[in-house]
Coordinates of C-alpha atoms in Angstrom, one line a residue:
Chain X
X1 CA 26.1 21.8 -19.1
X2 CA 25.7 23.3 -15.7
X3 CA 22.4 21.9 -15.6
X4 CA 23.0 18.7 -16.9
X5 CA 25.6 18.5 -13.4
X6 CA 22.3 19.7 -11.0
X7 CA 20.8 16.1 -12.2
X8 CA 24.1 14.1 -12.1
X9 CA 24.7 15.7 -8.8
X10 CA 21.3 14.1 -7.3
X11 CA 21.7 10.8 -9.0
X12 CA 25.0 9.5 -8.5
X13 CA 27.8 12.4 -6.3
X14 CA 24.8 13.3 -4.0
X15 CA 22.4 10.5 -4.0
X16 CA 19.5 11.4 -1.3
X17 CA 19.4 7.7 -0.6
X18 CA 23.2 6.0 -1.1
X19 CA 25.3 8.9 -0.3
X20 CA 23.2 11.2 2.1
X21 CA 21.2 8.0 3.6
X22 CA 18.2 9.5 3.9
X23 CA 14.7 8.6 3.1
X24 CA 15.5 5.0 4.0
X25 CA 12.4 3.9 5.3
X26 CA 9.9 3.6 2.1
X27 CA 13.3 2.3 0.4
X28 CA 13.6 -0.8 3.1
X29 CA 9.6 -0.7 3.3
X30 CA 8.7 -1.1 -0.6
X31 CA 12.1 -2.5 -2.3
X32 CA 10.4 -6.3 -2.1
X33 CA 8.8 -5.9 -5.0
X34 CA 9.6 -4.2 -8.5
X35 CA 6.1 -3.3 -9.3
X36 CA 5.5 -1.4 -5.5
X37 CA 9.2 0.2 -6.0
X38 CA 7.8 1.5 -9.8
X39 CA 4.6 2.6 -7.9
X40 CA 6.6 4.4 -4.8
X41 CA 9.0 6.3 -8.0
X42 CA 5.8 7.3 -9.8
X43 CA 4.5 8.8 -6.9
X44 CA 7.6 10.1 -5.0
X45 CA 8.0 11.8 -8.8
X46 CA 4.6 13.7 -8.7
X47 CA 5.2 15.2 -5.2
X48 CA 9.3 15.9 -5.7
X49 CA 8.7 17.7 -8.7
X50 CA 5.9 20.0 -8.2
X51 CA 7.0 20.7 -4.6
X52 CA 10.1 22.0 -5.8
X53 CA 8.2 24.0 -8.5
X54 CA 5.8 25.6 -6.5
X55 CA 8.2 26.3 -3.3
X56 CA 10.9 27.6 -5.8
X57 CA 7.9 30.0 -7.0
X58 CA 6.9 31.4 -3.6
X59 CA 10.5 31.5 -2.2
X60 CA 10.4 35.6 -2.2
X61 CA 7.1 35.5 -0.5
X62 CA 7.7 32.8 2.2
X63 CA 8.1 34.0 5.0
X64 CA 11.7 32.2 6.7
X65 CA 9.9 31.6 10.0
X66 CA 7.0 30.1 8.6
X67 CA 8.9 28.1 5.5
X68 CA 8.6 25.0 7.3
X69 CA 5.1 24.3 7.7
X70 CA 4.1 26.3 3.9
X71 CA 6.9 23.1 2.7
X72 CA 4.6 20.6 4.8
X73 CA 1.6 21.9 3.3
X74 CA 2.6 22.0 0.0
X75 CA 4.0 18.4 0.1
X76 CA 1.1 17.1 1.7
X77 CA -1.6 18.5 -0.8
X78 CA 0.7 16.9 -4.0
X79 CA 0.9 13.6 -1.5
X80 CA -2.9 13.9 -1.3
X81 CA -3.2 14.3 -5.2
X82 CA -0.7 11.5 -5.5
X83 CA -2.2 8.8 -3.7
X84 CA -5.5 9.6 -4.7
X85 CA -4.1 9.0 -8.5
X86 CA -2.3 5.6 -7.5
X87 CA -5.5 4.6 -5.5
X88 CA -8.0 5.0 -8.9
X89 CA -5.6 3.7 -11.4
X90 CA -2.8 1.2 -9.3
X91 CA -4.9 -0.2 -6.9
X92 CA -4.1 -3.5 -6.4
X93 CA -0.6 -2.4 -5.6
X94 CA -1.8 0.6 -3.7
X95 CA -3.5 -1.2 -1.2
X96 CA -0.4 -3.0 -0.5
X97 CA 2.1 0.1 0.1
X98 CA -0.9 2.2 0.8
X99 CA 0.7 3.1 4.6
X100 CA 4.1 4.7 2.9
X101 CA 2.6 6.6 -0.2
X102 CA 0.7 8.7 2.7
X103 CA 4.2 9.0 4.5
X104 CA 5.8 10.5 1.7
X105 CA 5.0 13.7 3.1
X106 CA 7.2 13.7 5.8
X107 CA 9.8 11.9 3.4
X108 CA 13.2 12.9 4.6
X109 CA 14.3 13.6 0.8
X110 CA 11.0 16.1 -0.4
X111 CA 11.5 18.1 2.8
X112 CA 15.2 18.3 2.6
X113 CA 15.2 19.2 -1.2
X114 CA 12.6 21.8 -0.4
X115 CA 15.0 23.5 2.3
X116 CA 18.1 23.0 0.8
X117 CA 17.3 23.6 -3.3
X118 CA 13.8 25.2 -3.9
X119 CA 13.6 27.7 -1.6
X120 CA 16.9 29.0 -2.5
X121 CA 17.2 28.6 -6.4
X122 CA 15.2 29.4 -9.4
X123 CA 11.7 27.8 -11.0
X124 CA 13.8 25.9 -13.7
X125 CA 16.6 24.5 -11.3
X126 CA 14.9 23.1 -8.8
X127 CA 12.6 21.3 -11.6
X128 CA 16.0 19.7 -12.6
X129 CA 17.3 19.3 -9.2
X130 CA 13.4 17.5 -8.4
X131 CA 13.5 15.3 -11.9
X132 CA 17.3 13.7 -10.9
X133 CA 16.3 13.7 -7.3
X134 CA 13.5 11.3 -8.7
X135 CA 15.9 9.4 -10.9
X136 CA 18.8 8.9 -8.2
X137 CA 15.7 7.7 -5.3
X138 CA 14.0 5.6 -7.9
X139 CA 17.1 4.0 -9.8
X140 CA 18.4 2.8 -6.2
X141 CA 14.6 2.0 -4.8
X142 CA 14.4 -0.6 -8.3
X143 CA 17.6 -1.7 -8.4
X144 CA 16.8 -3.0 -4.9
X145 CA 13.5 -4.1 -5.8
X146 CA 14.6 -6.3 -8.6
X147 CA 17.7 -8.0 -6.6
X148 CA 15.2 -9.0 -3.9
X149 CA 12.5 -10.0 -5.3
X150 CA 14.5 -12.0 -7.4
X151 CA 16.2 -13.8 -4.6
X152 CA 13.4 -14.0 -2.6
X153 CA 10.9 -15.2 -4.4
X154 CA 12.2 -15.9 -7.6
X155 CA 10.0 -13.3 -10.1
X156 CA 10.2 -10.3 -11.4
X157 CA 7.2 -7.5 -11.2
X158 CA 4.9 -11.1 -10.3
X159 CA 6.4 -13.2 -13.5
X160 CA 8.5 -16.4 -12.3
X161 CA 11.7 -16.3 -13.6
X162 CA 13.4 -18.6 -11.3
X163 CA 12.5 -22.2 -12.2
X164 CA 10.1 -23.7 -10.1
X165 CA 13.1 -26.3 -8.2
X166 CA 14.1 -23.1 -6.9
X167 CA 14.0 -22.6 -2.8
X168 CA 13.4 -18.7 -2.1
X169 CA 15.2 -17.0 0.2
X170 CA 13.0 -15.2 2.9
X171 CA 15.4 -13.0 4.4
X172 CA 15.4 -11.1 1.3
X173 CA 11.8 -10.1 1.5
X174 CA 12.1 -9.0 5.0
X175 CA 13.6 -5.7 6.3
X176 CA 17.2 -6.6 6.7
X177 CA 17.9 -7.5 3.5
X178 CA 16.7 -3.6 2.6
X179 CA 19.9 -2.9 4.4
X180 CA 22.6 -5.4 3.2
X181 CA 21.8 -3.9 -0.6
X182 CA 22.0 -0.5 0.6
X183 CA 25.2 -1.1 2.2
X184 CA 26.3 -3.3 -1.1
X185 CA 25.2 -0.4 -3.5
X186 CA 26.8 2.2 -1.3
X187 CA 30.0 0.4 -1.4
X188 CA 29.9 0.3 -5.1
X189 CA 28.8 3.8 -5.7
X190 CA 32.0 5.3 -2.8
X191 CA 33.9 3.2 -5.2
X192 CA 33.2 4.8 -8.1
X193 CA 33.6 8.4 -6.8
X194 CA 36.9 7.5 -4.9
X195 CA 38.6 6.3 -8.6
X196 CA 37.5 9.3 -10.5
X197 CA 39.0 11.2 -7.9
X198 CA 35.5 13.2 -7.0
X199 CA 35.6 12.1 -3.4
X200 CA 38.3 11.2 -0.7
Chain V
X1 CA 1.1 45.6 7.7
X2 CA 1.4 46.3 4.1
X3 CA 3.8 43.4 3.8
X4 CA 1.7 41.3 6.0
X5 CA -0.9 41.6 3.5
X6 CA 1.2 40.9 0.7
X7 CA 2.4 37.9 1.9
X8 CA -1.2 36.1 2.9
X9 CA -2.7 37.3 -0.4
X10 CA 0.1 35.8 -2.6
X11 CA 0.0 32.8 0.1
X12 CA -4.0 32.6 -0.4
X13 CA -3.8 33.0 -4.4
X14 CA -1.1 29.6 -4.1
X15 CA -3.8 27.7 -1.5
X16 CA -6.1 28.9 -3.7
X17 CA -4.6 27.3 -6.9
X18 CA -3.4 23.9 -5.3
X19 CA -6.9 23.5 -3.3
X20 CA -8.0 23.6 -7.2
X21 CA -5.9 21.1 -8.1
X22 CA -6.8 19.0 -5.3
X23 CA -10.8 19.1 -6.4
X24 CA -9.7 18.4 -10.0
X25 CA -8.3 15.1 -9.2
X26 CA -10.5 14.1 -6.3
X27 CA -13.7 14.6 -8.7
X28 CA -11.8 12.9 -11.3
X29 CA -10.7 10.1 -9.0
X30 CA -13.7 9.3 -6.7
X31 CA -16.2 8.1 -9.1
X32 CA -13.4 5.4 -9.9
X33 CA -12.3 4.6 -6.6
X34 CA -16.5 4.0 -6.1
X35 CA -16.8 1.8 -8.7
X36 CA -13.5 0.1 -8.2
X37 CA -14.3 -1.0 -4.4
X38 CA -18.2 -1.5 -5.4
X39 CA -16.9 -3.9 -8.2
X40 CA -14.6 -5.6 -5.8
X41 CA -17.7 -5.9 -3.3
X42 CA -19.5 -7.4 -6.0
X43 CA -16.9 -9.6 -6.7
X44 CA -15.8 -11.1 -3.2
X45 CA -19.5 -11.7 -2.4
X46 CA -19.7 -13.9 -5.3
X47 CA -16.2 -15.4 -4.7
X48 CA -17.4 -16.0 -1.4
X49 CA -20.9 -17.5 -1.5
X50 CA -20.8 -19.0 -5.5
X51 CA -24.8 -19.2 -6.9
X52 CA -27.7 -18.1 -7.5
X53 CA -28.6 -15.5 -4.9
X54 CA -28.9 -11.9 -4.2
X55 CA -26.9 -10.3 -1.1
X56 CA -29.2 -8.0 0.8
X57 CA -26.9 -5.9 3.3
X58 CA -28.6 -5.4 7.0
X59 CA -29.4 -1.8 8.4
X60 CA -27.7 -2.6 11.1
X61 CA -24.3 -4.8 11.1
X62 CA -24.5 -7.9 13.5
X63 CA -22.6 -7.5 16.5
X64 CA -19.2 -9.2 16.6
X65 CA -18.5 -12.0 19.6
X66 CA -14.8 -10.7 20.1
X67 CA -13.6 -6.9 20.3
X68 CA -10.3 -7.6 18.1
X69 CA -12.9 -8.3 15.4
X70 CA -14.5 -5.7 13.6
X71 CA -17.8 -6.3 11.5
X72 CA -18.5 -3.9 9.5
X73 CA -21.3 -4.9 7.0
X74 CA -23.2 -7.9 7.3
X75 CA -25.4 -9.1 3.8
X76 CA -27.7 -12.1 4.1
X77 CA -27.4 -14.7 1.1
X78 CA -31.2 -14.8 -0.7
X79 CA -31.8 -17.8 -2.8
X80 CA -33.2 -16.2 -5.5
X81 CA -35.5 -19.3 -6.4
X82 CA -36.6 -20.2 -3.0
X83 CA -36.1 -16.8 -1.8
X84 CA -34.5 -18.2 1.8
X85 CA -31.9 -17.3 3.7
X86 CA -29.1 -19.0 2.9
X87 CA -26.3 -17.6 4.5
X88 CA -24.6 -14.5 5.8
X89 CA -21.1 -12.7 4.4
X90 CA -19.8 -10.3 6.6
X91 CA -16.9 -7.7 5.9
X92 CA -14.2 -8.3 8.7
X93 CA -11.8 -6.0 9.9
X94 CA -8.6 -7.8 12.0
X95 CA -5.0 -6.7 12.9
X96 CA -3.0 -7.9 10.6
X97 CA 1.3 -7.5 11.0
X98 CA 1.4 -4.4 9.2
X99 CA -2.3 -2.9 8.7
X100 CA -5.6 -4.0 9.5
X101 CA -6.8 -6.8 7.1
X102 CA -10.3 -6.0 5.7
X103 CA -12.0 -9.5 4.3
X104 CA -15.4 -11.3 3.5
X105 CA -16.3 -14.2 5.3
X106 CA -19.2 -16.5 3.4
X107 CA -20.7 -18.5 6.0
X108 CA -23.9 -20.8 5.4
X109 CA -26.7 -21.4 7.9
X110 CA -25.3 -24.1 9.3
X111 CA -22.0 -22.5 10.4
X112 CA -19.9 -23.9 7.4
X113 CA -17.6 -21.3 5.8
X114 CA -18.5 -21.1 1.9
X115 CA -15.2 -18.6 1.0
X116 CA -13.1 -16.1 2.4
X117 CA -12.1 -13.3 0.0
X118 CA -9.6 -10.4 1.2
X119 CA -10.3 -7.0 0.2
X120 CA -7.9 -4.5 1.2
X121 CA -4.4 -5.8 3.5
X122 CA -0.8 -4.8 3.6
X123 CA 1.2 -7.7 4.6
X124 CA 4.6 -8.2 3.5
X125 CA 5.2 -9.0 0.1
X126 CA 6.1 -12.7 0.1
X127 CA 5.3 -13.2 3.0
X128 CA 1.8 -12.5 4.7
X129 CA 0.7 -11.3 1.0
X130 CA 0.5 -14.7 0.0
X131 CA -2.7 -15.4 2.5
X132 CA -4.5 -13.4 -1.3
X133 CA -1.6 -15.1 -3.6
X134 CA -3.9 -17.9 -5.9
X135 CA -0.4 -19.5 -6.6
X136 CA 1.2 -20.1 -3.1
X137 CA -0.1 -23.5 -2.2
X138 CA -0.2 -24.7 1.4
X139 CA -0.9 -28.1 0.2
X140 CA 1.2 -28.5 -2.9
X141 CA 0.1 -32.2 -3.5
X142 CA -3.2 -31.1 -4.1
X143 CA -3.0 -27.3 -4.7
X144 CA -4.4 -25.9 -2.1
X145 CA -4.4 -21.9 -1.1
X146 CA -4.3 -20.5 2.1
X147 CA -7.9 -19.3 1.9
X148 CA -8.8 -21.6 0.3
X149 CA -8.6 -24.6 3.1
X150 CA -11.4 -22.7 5.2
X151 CA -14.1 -23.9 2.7
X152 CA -15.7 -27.0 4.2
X153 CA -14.3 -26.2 7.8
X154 CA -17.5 -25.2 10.2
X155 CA -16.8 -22.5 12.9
X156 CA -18.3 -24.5 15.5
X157 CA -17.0 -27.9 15.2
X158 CA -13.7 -26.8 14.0
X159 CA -11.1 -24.8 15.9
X160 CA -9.8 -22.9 12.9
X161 CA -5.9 -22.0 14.3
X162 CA -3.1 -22.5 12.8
X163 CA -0.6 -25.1 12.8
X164 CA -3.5 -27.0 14.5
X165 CA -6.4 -27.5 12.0
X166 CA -5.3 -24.9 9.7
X167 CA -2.2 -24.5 7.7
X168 CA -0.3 -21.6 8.5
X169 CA 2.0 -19.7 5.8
X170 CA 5.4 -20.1 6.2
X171 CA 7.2 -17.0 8.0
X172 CA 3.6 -14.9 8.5
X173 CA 1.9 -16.8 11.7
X174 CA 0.6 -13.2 12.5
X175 CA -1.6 -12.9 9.4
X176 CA -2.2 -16.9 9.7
X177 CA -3.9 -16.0 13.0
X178 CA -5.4 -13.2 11.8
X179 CA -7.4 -14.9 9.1
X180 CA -8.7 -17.5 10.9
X181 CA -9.5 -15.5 14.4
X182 CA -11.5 -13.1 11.7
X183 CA -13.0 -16.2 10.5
X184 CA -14.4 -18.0 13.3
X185 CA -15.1 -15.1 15.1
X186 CA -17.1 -13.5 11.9
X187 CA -18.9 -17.5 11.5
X188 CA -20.0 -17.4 15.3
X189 CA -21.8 -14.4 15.4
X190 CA -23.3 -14.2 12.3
X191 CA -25.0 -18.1 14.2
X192 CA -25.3 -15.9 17.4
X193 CA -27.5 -13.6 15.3
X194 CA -29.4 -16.4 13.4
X195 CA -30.3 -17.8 16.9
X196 CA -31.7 -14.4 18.0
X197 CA -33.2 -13.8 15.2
X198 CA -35.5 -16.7 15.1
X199 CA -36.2 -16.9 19.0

């Protein structure tokens, strides 16, 4: 049960991206499209989780003065491996978000999760704590996705849905509207917390 | 010092292991990524110049008339009846609003563009991303692309900017501008480099 609650905690109590507001920028950059936002979650997936595997591993032997940069370099080899994977077999899509796959290693949410979880909890933990950290970023990065692509240009993942009389509104494909369903889905989520009593 | 040791041999065994990892994908990976981007090469230069020839790349890329353009490869178009020059498409780098837009430009030997293909951009989804989107229309009435509307025009007689002779796409006038700077500039020097050549 208790580890059931380390996943829960990162999806919905402690969300990296709705409660802690961090990691905003591939969320705003990438959420105009469902099939980038699956793309970003795939790879924000294969670096989260490792990283936290492999930092939770070397946590006796890393040195706290130097954890910093071993996180950095950690990240960035599974951001390497990551975009290399998304380039070969996504890349039609990975030529379009290309610019904030490579930025995932300074993403706000790996880093933090390596500082604040791996290094200071066990090998099997910090998998769970990596795998809801992943479901909380891409569950909110999708939901976004789908909303504004939608809106703005009336399909889903590329497929019209919207019938073709129907006038797309721009401002939801631009960086603004990253914002306003952030702010909607934060709303919703404080909500939620504040009537089953979990948060004041 | 003991601990010293400790720590970089355990620190070099976990380099060690994830530099591992690292060559396993990469020699996994590259031969696709090679085939995917010679296989899109292959692709835009017959999207571009539509036919029977053979595309012949230079030694040297021609030199571009304007700095903000980058040429990067330039193949001559062989008839491969005749076996003259037909043509020239040149792989164009420009700014675009996000990233640099990397492109083919098919122009003939009398300075009429034959195709535009994009190869690699990051514009925003919706918006510049339609510039490589077959179903956005700038002239709905008779279903015409964005790229599509440079075929016919000639870099010389025509000015190629938006809103003027060239339809721009709605809310992206950077990667409008973009597109057809890359193009005109990419159509004069490949003539510039014709007219060299044969002097």
């Amino acid at each position: 049960m208790k580890k059931l609650k380390i996943i829960w905690e990162a999806i919905i109590p402690n969300n990296p991206v709705l409660i802690i507001s961090i990691g905003l920028c591939s969320v705003i950059a990438v959420s105009n499209s469902v099939k980038s936002a699956l793309l970003m979650t795939l790879v924000f997936a294969l670096v989260q989780i490792p990283s936290n595997i492999i930092i939770s591993a070397m946590r006796k032997i890393i040195p706290n003065e130097l954890r910093v940069p071993i996180f950095v370099s950690v990240i960035a080899a599974f951001t390497t491996i990551a975009a290399l994977l998304s380039q070969a077999f996504f890349n039609p899509i990975y030529q379009v978000i290309k610019l904030y796959i490579l930025l995932v290693v300074v993403n706000c949410i790996i880093i933090g999760r390596a500082e604040a979880f791996a290094y200071t909890n066990g090998i099997f933990d910090s998998l769970l704590d990596g795998i809801g950290n992943t479901i909380g970023y891409g569950l909110v990065l999708v939901t976004i996705a789908i909303m504004r692509e939608l809106i703005g240009k009336g399909t889903l993942a590329g497929i019209q849905i919207m019938s073709e009389s129907y006038q797309p509104m721009l401002l939801m494909i631009l960086p603004p509207a990253g914002f306003i369903f952030i702010g909607i889905l934060t709303g919703a989520i404080e909500t939620y917390l504040k009537q089953k009593g979990g948060k004041e | 010092m003991k601990s010293v040791l400790k720590f970089a041999l355990n620190f070099g065994i976990i380099a060690a292991i994830i530099g591992l990892a690292l060559a396993v994908v990469f020699q996994i990976t590259d031969p696709i990524i090679k085939l995917q981007d010679a296989k899109a090469l292959q692709e835009g230069l017959q999207n571009v110049f539509n036919g029977n020839y053979e595309f012949p790349e230079l030694e040297k890329p021609i030199q571009s008339l304007d700095p903000s353009v980058q040429i990067l490869k330039t193949f001559l178009v062989r008839d491969k009846n005749s076996n003259s020059i037909e043509g020239g498409v040149l792989t164009v780098v420009v700014a675009g609003s996000q990233a640099p837009i990397k492109m083919l430009v098919g122009v003939k030997k009398d300075g009429t563009i034959s195709g535009i293909s994009i190869l690699a951009m990051q514009e925003t989804a919706g918006l510049g991303a339609n510039a490589d989107n077959p179903s956005y229309y700038v002239n709905k009435k008779n279903k015409i692309t964005f790229l599509g509307q440079f075929k016919g025009k000639n870099v010389e007689k025509d000015k190629l900017i938006p809103k003027e002779d060239i339809i721009a796409i709605t809310g992206a006038t950077i990667t409008s501008k973009a597109i057809s700077t890359g193009s005109k500039v990419a159509g004069e020097s490949f003539l510039q480099y014709l007219k060299e050549a044969h002097q």
